[in-house]
Coordinates of C-alpha atoms and ligand atoms in Angstrom, one line a residue:
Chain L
X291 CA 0.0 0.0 0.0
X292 CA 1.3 3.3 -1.0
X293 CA 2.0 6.1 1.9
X294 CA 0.0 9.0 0.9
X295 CA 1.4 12.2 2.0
X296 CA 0.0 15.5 1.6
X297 CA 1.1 19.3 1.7
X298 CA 1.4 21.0 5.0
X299 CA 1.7 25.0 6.3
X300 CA 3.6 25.8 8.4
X301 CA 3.7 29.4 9.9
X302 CA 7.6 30.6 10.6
X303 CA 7.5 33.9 12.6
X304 CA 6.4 36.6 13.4
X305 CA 8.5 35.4 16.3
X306 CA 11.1 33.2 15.0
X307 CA 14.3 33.9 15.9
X308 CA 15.7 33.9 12.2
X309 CA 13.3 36.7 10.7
X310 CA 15.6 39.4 12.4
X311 CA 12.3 41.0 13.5
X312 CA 9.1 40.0 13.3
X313 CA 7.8 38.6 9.8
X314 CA 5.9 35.9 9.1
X315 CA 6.2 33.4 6.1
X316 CA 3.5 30.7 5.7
X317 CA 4.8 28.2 3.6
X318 CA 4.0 25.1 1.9
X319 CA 6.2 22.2 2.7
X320 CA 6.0 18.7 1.1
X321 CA 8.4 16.9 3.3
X322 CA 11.1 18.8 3.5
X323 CA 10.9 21.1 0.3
X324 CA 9.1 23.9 0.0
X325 CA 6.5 23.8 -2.8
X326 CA 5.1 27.7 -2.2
X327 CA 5.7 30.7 0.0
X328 CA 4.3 33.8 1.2
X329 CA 5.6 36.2 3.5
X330 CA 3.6 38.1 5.6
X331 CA 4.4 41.9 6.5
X332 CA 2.8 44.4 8.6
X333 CA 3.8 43.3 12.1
X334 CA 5.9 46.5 12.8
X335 CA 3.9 49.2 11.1
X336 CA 4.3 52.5 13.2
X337 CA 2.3 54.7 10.1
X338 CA 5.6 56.9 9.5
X339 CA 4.3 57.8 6.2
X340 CA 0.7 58.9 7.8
X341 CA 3.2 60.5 10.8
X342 CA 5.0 62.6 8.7
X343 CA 1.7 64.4 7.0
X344 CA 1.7 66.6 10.2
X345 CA 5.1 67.0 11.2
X346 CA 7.5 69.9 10.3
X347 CA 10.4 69.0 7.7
X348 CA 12.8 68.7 10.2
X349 CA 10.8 67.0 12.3
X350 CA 10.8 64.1 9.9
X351 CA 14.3 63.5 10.0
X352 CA 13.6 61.9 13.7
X353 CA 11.5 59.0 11.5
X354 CA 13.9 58.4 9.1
X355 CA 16.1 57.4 11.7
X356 CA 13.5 54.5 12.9
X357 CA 13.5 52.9 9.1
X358 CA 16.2 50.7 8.9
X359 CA 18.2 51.3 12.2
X360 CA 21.4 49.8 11.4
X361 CA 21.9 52.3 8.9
X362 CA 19.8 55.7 10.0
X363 CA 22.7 58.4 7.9
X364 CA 22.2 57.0 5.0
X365 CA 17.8 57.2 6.0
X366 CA 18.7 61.3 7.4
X367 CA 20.3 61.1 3.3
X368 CA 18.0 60.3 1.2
X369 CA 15.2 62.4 3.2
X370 CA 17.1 65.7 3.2
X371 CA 18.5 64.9 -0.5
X372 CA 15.0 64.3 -1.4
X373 CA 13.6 67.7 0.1
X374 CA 16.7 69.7 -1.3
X375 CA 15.3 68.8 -4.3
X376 CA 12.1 70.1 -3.8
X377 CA 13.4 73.2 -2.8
X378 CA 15.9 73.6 -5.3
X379 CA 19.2 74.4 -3.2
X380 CA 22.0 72.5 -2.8
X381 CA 24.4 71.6 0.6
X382 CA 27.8 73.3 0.8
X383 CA 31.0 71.3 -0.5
X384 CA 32.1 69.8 2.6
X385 CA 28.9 69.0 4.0
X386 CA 28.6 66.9 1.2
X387 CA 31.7 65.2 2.2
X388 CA 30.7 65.2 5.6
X389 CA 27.5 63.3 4.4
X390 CA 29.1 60.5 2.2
X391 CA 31.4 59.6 4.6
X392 CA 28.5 58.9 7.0
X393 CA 27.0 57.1 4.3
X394 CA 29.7 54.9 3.4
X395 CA 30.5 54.3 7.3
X396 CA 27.1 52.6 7.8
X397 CA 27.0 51.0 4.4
X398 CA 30.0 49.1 6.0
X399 CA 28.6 48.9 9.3
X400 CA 25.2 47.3 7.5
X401 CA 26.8 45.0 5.4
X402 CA 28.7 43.6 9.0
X403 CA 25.6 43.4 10.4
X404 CA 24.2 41.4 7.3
X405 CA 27.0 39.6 6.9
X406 CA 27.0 38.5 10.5
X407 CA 23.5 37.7 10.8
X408 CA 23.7 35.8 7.5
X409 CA 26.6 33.8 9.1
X410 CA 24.3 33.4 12.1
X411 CA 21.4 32.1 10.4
X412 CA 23.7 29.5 8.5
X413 CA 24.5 28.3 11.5
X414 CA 27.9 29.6 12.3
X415 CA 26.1 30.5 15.3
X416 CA 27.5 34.3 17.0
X417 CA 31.7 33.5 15.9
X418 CA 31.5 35.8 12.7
X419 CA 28.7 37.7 14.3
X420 CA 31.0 38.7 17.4
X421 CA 33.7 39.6 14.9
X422 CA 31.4 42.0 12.8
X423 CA 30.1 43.6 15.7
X424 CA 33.8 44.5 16.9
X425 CA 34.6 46.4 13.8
X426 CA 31.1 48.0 14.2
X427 CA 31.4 49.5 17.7
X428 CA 34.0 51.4 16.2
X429 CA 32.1 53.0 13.4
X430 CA 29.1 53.3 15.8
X431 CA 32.0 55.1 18.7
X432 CA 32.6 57.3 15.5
X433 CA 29.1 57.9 15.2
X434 CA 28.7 59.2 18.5
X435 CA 31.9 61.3 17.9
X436 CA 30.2 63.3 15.2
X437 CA 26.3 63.5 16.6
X438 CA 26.0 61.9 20.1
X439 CA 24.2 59.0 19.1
X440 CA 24.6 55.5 18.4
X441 CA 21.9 54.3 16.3
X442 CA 18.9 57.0 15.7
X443 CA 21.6 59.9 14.6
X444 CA 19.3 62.7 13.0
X445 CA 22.2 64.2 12.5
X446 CA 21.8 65.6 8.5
X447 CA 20.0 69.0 8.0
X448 CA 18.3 69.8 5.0
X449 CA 20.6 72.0 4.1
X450 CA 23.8 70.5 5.2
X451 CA 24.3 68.9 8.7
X452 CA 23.5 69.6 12.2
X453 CA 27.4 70.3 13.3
X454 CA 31.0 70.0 11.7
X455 CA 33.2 67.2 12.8
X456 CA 34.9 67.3 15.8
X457 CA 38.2 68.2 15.7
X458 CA 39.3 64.4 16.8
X459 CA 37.2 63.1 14.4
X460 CA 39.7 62.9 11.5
X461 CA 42.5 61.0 13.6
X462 CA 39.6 58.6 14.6
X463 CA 38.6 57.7 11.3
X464 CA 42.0 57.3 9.5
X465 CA 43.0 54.9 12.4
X466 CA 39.9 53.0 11.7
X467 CA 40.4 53.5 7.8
X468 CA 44.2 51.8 8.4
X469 CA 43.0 49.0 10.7
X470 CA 40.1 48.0 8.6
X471 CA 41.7 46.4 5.7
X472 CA 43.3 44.0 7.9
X473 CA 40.1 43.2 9.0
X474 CA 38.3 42.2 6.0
X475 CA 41.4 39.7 5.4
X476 CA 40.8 38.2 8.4
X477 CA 36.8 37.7 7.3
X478 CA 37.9 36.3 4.2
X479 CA 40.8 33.9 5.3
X480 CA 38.2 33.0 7.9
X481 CA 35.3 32.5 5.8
X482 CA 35.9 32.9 2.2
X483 CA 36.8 28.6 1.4
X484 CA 34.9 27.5 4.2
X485 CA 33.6 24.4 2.9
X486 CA 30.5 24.3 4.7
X487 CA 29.9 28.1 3.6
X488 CA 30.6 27.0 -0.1
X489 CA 28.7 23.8 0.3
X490 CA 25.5 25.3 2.1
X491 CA 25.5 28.6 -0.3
X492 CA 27.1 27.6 -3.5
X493 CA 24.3 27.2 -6.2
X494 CA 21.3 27.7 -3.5
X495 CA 18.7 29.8 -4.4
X496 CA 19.9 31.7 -7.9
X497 CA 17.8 34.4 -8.5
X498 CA 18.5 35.3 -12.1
X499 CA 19.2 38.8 -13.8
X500 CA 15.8 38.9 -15.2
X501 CA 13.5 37.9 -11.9
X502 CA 15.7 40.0 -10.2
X503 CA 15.1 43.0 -12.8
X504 CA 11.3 42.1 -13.0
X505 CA 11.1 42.2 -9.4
X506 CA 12.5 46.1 -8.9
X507 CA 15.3 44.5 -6.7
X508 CA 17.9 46.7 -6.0
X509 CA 21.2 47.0 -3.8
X510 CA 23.5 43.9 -3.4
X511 CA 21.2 41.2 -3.7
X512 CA 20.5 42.5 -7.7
X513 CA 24.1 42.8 -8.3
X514 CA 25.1 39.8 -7.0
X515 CA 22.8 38.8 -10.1
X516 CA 24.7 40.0 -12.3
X517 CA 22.7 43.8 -13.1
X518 CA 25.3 46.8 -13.4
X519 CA 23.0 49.0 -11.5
X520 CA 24.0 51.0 -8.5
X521 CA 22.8 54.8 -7.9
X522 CA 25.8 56.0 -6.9
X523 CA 27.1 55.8 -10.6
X524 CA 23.7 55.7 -12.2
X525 CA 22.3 58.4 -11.3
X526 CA 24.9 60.3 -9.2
X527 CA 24.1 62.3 -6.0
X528 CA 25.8 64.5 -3.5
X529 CA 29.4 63.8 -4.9
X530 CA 30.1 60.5 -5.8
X531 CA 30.4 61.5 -9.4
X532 CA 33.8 62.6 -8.5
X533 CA 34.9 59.2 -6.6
X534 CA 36.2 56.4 -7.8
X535 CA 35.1 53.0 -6.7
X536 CA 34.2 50.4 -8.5
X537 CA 30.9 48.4 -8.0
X538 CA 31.2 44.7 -7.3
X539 CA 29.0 42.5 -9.7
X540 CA 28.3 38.6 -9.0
X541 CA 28.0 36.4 -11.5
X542 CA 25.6 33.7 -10.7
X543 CA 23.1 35.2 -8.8
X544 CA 23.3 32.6 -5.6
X545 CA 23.7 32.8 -2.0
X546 CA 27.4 33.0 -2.1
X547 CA 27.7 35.4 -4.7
X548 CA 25.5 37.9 -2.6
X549 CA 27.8 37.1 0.1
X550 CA 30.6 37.6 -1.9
X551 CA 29.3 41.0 -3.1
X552 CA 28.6 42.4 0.2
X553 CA 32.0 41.6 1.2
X554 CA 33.8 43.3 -1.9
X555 CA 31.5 46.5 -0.9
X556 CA 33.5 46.7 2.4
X557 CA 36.7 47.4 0.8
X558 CA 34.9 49.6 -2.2
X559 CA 33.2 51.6 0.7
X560 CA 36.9 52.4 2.4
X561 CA 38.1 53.5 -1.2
X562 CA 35.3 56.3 -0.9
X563 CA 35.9 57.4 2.5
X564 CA 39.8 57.4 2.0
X565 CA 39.1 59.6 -0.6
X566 CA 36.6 61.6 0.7
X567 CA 39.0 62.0 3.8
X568 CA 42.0 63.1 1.1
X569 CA 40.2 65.9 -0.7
X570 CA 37.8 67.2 2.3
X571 CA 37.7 70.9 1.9
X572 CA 37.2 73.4 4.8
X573 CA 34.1 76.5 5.3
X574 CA 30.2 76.1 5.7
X575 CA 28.6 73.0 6.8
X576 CA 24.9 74.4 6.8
X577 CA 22.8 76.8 4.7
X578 CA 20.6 79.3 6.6
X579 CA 17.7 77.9 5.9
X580 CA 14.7 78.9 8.2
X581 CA 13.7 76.8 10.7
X582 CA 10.2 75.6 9.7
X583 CA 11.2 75.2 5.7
X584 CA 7.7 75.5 3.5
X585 CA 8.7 74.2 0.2
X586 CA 7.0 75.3 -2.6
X587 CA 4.0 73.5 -3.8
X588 CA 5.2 70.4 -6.3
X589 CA 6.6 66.9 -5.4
X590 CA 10.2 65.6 -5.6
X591 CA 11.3 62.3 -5.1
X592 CA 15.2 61.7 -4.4
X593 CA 16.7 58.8 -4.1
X594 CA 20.1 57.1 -2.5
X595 CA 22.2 53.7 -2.6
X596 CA 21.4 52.6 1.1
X597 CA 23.0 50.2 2.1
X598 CA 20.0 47.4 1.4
X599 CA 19.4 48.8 -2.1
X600 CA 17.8 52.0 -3.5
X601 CA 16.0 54.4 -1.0
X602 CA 13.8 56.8 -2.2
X603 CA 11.4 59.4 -0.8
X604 CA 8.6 60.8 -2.1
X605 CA 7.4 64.3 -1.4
X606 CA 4.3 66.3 -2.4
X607 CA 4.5 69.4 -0.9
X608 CA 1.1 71.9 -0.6
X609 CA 3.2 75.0 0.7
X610 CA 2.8 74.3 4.4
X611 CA 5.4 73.8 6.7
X612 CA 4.3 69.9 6.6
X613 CA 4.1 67.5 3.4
X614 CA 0.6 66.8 2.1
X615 CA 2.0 63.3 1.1
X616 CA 5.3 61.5 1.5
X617 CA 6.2 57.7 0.2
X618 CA 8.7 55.9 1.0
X619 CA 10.1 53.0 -1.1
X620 CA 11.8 50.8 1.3
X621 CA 14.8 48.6 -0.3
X622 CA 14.1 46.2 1.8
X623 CA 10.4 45.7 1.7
X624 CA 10.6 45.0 -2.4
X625 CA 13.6 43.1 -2.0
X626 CA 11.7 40.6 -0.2
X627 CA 9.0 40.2 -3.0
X628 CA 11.4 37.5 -4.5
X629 CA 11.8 35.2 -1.4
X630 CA 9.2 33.1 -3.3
X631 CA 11.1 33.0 -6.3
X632 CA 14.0 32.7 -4.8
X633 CA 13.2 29.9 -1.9
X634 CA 10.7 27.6 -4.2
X635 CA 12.1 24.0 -4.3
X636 CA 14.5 24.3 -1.7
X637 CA 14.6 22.9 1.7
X638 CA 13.4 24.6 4.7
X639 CA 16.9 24.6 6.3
X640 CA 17.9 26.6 3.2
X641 CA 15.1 28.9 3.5
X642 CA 16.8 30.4 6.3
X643 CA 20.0 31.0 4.5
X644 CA 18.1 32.9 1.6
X645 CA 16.5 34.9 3.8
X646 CA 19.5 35.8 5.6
X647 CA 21.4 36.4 2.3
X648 CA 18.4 39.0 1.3
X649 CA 19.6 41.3 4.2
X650 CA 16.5 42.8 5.2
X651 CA 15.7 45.1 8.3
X652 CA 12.0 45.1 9.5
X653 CA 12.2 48.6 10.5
X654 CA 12.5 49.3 7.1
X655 CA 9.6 46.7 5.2
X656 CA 6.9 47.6 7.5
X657 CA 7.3 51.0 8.2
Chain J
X270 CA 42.1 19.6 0.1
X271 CA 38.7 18.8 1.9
X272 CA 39.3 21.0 4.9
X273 CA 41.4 23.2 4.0
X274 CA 39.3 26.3 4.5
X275 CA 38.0 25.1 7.6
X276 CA 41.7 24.7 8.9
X277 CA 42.5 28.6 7.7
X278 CA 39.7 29.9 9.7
X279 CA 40.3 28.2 12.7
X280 CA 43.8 29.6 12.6
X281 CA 42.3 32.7 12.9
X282 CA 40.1 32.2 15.6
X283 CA 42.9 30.3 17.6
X284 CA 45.1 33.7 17.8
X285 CA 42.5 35.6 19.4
X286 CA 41.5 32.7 22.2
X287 CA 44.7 34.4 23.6
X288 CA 44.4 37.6 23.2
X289 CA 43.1 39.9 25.7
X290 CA 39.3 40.4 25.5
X291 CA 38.4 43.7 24.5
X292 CA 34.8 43.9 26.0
X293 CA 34.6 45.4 29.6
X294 CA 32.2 44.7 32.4
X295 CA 29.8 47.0 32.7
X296 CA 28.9 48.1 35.8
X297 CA 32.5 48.0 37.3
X298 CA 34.2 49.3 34.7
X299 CA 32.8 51.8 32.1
X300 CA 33.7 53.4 28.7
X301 CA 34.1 57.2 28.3
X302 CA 31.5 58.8 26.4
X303 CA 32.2 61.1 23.8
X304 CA 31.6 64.9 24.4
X305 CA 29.0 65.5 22.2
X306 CA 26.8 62.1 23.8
X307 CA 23.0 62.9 23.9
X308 CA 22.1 61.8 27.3
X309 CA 19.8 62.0 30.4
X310 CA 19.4 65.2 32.7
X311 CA 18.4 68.0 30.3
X312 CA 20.6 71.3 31.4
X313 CA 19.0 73.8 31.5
X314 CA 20.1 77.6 32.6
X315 CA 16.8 79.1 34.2
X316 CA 18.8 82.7 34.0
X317 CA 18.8 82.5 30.1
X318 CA 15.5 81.1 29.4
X319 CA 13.0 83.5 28.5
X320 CA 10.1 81.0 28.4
X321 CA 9.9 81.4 24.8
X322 CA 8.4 77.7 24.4
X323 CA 10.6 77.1 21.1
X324 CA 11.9 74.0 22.4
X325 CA 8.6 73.0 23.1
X326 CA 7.7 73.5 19.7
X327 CA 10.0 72.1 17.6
X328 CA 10.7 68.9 19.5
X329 CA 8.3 66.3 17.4
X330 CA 7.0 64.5 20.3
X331 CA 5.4 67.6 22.1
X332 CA 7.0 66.7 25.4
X333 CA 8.1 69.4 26.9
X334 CA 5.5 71.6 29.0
X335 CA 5.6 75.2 29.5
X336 CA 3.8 77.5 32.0
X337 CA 4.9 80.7 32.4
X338 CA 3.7 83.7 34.1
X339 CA 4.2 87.5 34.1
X340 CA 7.5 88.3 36.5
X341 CA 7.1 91.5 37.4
X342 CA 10.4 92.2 38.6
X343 CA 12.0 91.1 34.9
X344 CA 14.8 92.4 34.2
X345 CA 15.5 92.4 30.4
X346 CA 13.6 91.8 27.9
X347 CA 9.9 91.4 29.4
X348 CA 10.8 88.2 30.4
X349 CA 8.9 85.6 31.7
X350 CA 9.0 83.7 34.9
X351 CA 8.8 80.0 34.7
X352 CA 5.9 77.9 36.9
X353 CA 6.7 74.9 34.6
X354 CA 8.9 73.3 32.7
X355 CA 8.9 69.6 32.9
X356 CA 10.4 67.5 30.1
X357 CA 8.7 63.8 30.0
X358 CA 11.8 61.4 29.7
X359 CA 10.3 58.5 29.0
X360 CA 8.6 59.3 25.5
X361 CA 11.9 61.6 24.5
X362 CA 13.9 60.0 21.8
X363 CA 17.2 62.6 22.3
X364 CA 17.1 63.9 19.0
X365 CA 18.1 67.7 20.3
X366 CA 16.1 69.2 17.9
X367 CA 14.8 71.5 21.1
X368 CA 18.4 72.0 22.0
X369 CA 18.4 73.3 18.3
X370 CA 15.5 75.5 18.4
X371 CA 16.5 77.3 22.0
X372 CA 17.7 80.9 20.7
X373 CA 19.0 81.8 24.3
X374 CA 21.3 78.8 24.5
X375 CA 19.3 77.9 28.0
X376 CA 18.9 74.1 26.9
X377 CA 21.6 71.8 26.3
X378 CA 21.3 67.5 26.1
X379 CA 23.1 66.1 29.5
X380 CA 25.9 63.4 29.2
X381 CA 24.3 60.9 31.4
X382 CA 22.9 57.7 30.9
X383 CA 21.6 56.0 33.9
X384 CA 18.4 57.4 35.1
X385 CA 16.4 53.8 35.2
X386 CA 13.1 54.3 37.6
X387 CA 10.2 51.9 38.6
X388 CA 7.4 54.3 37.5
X389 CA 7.0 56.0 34.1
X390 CA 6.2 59.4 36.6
X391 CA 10.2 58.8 37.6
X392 CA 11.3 59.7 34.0
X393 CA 9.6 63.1 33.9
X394 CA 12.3 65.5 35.0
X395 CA 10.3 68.7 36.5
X396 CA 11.6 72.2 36.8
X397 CA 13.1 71.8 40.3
X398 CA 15.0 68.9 39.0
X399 CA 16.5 70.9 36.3
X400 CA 17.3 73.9 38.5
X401 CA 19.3 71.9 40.9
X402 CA 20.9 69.1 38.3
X403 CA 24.8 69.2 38.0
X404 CA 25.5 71.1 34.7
X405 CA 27.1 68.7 32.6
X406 CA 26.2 70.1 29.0
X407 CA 27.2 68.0 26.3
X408 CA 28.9 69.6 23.3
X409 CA 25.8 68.8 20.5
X410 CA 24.7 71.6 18.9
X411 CA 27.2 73.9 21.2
X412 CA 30.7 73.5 19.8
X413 CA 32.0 75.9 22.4
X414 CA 31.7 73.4 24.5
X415 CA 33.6 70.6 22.9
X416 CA 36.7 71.0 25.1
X417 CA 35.1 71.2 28.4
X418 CA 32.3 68.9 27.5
X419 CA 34.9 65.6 28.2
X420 CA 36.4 66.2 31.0
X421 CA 33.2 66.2 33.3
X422 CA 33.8 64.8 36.5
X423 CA 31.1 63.5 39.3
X424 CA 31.4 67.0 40.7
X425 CA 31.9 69.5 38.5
X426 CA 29.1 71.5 36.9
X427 CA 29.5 74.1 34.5
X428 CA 27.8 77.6 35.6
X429 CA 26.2 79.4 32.9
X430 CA 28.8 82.1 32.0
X431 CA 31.2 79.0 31.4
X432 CA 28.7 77.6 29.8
X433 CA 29.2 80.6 26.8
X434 CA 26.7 81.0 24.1
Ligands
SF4_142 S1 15.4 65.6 22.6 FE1 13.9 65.5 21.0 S2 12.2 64.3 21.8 FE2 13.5 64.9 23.5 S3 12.6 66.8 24.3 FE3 14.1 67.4 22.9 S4 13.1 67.6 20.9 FE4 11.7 66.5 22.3
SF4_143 S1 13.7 77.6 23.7 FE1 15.2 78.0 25.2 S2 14.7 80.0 26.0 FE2 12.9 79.3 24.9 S3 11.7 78.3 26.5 FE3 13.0 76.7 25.6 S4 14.8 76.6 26.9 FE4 13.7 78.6 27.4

C-alpha cells in the first residue's frame, strides 16, 4: 500500500528567531521542500508615512532614523536629499563630504551586520557575528563622535548637517580607515573557502538577472545577479560622481555570490571614505535655511544607494510647513517580493540562509 | 584539500582565544563617552531662558511643558518667569532638535545615561530637578563646548557664563 502524503503550512514567525524582527512566512512544505511561500508583512507598522503628514520637515528627519536602524545616515540622506530637491538648493562642499562619509561608514557597518547575521542564520552560530560587531562599535563610537548618538543619529539637515566634525574626528577615522583592511582579510581567510559556507550557499537559491530586474530589486542582492546597476554611478548624488570605486558584480546570482558582493563592498566603501578623507575641503557646513522650511507646492522624489538597495522618498509638498503626502520606497520591503522565487524547491533549512542572504531590516519593510 | 578552508579559519580564531578580551564589564568598569553624547538630565540655565516655548515646539514628540507667568520684577527683555517646565523622559527620543530651536542657549542635552526608575512618573524630569541638576552640557549643537564637554567629573558642573553661548 502506498503512503500517501499530503502538503502541509507551516507558519515561521512573526517570532522566530531567524526573521531578524518580526515577519511571518506561511509556507508550503512537502516533506522537506518547500513547494510555495508567502511572507507576511505588517507586524511593525508605526504609520511613519501617515506621521510625517503633520510633522515639520525637520521634524521628519527623527523618522527616518526609525526605518532601517542599522543604517539611520544613509535614511537622514535620502530624506534631506530628497527635500533639497524640492526646494531647489544645494548643501555646501564639505557637508557633502561630511554626508558620504557617514553614508559609506554605515553602508560598512550594514553589510557587518548582514554579513554577520547571515553567518548566524547559516549556523555559524554568533563566531563571525562577534567579529562583525567589533569592527562595528568602532564606526558606531565614531558615530557618536560626530552626533551623540549610536543608532537613531538625526544628525543631517536639510541644508547640510547639524554640526561639523569634531576636531578628533579625522585622527579617529584614519586609524579605523588603516586597521580596517586587515580586518576584511581576516573575514575572508576566515570564511571565504569554508567548505560548509561553499557547500550550504554555492548554487542555493539563484535568483536570475531577469526575476531579479522584474522584481524592482535593487542594492547587493541585484548585483550579486549580475545587473550593473548602482545609484551612486547611475544616477549620481551629493558627490560620488567625483569618486572612484568600483561596483562589485556577482556572477551567478546565488547565495554565495550575494555574500561575496557584500563583502567586496567593504573594501569599495573604504576607497570612498579614503578619498573623501584626502580631498575634504574646509568652510560652511549648513545653509541658513529657516527653521520651519515651506517648500513650494510640487513633489520631488530623491533617491540614494542605502545600504540594502535604493532608498527613495517621495514628497508632495502643498506650501505648508508639513508635506501633504510622502512615500517611502523601502529597499528592503521590495527586495523581499522575491523570497518566493528565490526559496521555491529548496529545503526549509535553506530557507533560512536565503533569507539571511536578502539582508532585510523590518524597521524598514513595514514602516 | 577537503578541509582546508575550515583549517585557515580556525587559525584565525585560535590567535584571538589568547588575546586579551576587549569587551569590559559593565557596571565596574565603564567606557568614556564622547563629548557630544546625547544623554539623560536635560541642562538647562533658568537665568537664560525667557520661556519662549521654542523648544517645546520644535521637539516632534510635544513633550516638553511650558507654563509661564508674568514676572514682574523682569529684568531684560519682558521676560517671563517659569511655573513649569517639565520634560517627559520617557517618550523623549534625544534627538536635540529642542536644544536646536532654543535661541538663548538655555537648553543643552546632559551626558548621562543611567536614570532607570520603577514608575514612568520617575522619567519626567520637573523644573526643580533641572534647576538643581549638575550642569554637565554635552557639546551637540554647542561646539563651544567641545573641550570642556569631556572632561566632566562626578562634581563638576559648568555655571552658565562657562557655559558661553
Ligand atoms: S530631545 Fe527631541 S524628543 Fe527629547 S525633548 Fe528634545 S526635541 Fe523632544
Ligand atoms: S527655547 Fe530656550 S529660551 Fe525658549 S523656553 Fe525653551 S529653553 Fe527657554
Amino acid at each position: 500500500m502506498p503512503i500517501k502524503t499530503s502538503p502541509i503550512i507551516v507558519n515561521i514567525g512573526p517570532h522566530h528567531p531567524s526573521t531578524h524582527g518580526v515577519f511571518r512566512m506561511r509556507v508550503m512544505f512537502d516533506g522537506e521542500n518547500i513547494i510555495d511561500l508567502e511572507p507576511v508583512f505588517g507586524y511593525l507598522h508605526r504609520g511613519t508615512e501617515k506621521l510625517a503628514e503633520e510633522r515639520t520637515y525637520a521634524q521628519i528627519i527623527t523618522l527616518t532614523d526609525r526605518l532601517d536602524y542599522l543604517a539611520s545616515m544613509s535614511n537622514n540622506l535620502a530624506y534631506v536629499v530628497s527635500v533639497e530637491k524640492l526646494l531647489g538648493v544645494k548643501a555646501p562642499e564639505r557637508a557633502m563630504y561630511i554626508r558620504v562619509i557617514m553614508a559609506e561608514l554605515m553602508r560598512i557597518a550594514s553589510h557587518l551586520i548582514g554579513l554577520g547575521s547571515f553567518l548566524n542564520d547559516l549556523g555559524a552560530l554568533a563566531t563571525p557575528w562577534m567579529y562583525m560587531f567589533r569592527e562595528r562599535e568602532k564606526i558606531l563610537d565614531l558615530c557618536e563622535m560626530v552626533c551623540g548618538a549610536r543608532i537613531t543619529y538625526s544628525y543631517m539637515r536639510v541644508g547640510g548637517v547639524s554640526m561639523d566634525l569634531p576636531p578628533e574626528f579625522m585622527g579617529a577615522l584614519r586609524q579605523f580607515c588603516d586597521d580596517f583592511p586587515h580586518r576584511i582579510d581576516e573575514y575572508e581567510k576566515l570564511l571565504r573557502e569554508n567548505e560548509i559556507l561553499i557547500s550550504r550557499t554555492k548554487g542555493v537559491a539563484v535568483l536570475s538577472a531577469e526575476t531579479a530586474k522584474n522584481n524592482s530589486l535593487s542594492g547587493p542582492v541585484l548585483r550579486a545577479s549580475g545587473v550593473n546597476w548602482d545609484l551612486r554611478k547611475s544616477d549620481p548624488y551629493e558627490i560620488y560622481d567625483r569618486l572612484d570605486f568600483e561596483v562589485p558584480i556577482g556572477q551567478t546570482g546565488d547565495t554565495y555570490d550575494r555574500f561575496l558582493v557584500r563583502l567586496e563592498e567593504l573594501r569599495q566603501s573604504l576607497k570612498i571614505i579614503n578619498q573623501c578623507v584626502k580631498d575634504m575641503p574646509i568652510g560652511e557646513t549648513r545653509l541658513k535655511l529657516p527653521a520651519l522650511i515651506r517648500p513650494p507646492k510640487g513633489d520631488a522624489y530623491g533617491h540614494v544607494e542605502a545600504p540594502k538597495g535604493e532608498l527613495g522618498f517621495y514628497i508632495v509638498s502643498d506650501g505648508t510647513i508639513a508635506p501633504y503626502r510622502l512615500k517611502i520606497r523601502a529597499p528592503s520591503f521590495i527586495n523581499l517580493t522575491a523570497l518566493r522565487e528565490m526559496t521555491v524547491g529548496y529545503k526549509l533549512a535553506d530557507l533560512i540562509v536565503v533569507f539571511g542572504s536578502i539582508d532585510v531590516n523590518m524597521g524598514e519593510v513595514d514602516r | 584539500m577537503y578541509g582546508l578552508g575550515l583549517l585557515k579559519g580556525l587559525s584565525v580564531t585560535i590567535r584571538y582565544a589568547f588575546k586579551k578580551p576587549f569587551t569590559v564589564q559593565y557596571p565596574e568598569t565603564k567606557l568614556k563617552t564622547q563629548p557630544r553624547y546625547r544623554g539623560y538630565e536635560f541642562v538647562w540655565y533658568e537665568d537664560r531662558c525667557t520661556g519662549c516655548a521654542s523648544c517645546a515646539k520644535y521637539c516632534p514628540l510635544g513633550i516638553i511643558k511650558i507654563v509661564t507667568k508674568r514676572a514682574p520684577e523682569a529684568n531684560i527683555g519682558g521676560k517671563y518667569a517659569l511655573d513649569i517646565f517639565d520634560i517627559d523622559t520617557g517618550r523623549c527620543m534625544f534627538c536635540a532638535l529642542c536644544v536646536e530651536a532654543c535661541p538663548y542657549d538655555a537648553l543643552f542635552m546632559g551626558v548621562n545615561y543611567e536614570r532607570a526608575s520603577y514608575t514612568r512618573g520617575g522619567l519626567v524630569v520637573h523644573i526643580d530637578e533641572l534647576r538643581n541638576a549638575k550642569k554637565m552640557p554635552s557639546a551637540f549643537l554647542r561646539p563651544n563646548l567641545e573641550v570642556q564637554a569631556g572632561k566632566y567629573t562626578e562634581e563638576s558642573s559648568l555655571n552658565p557664563n562657562e557655559a558661553g553661548r
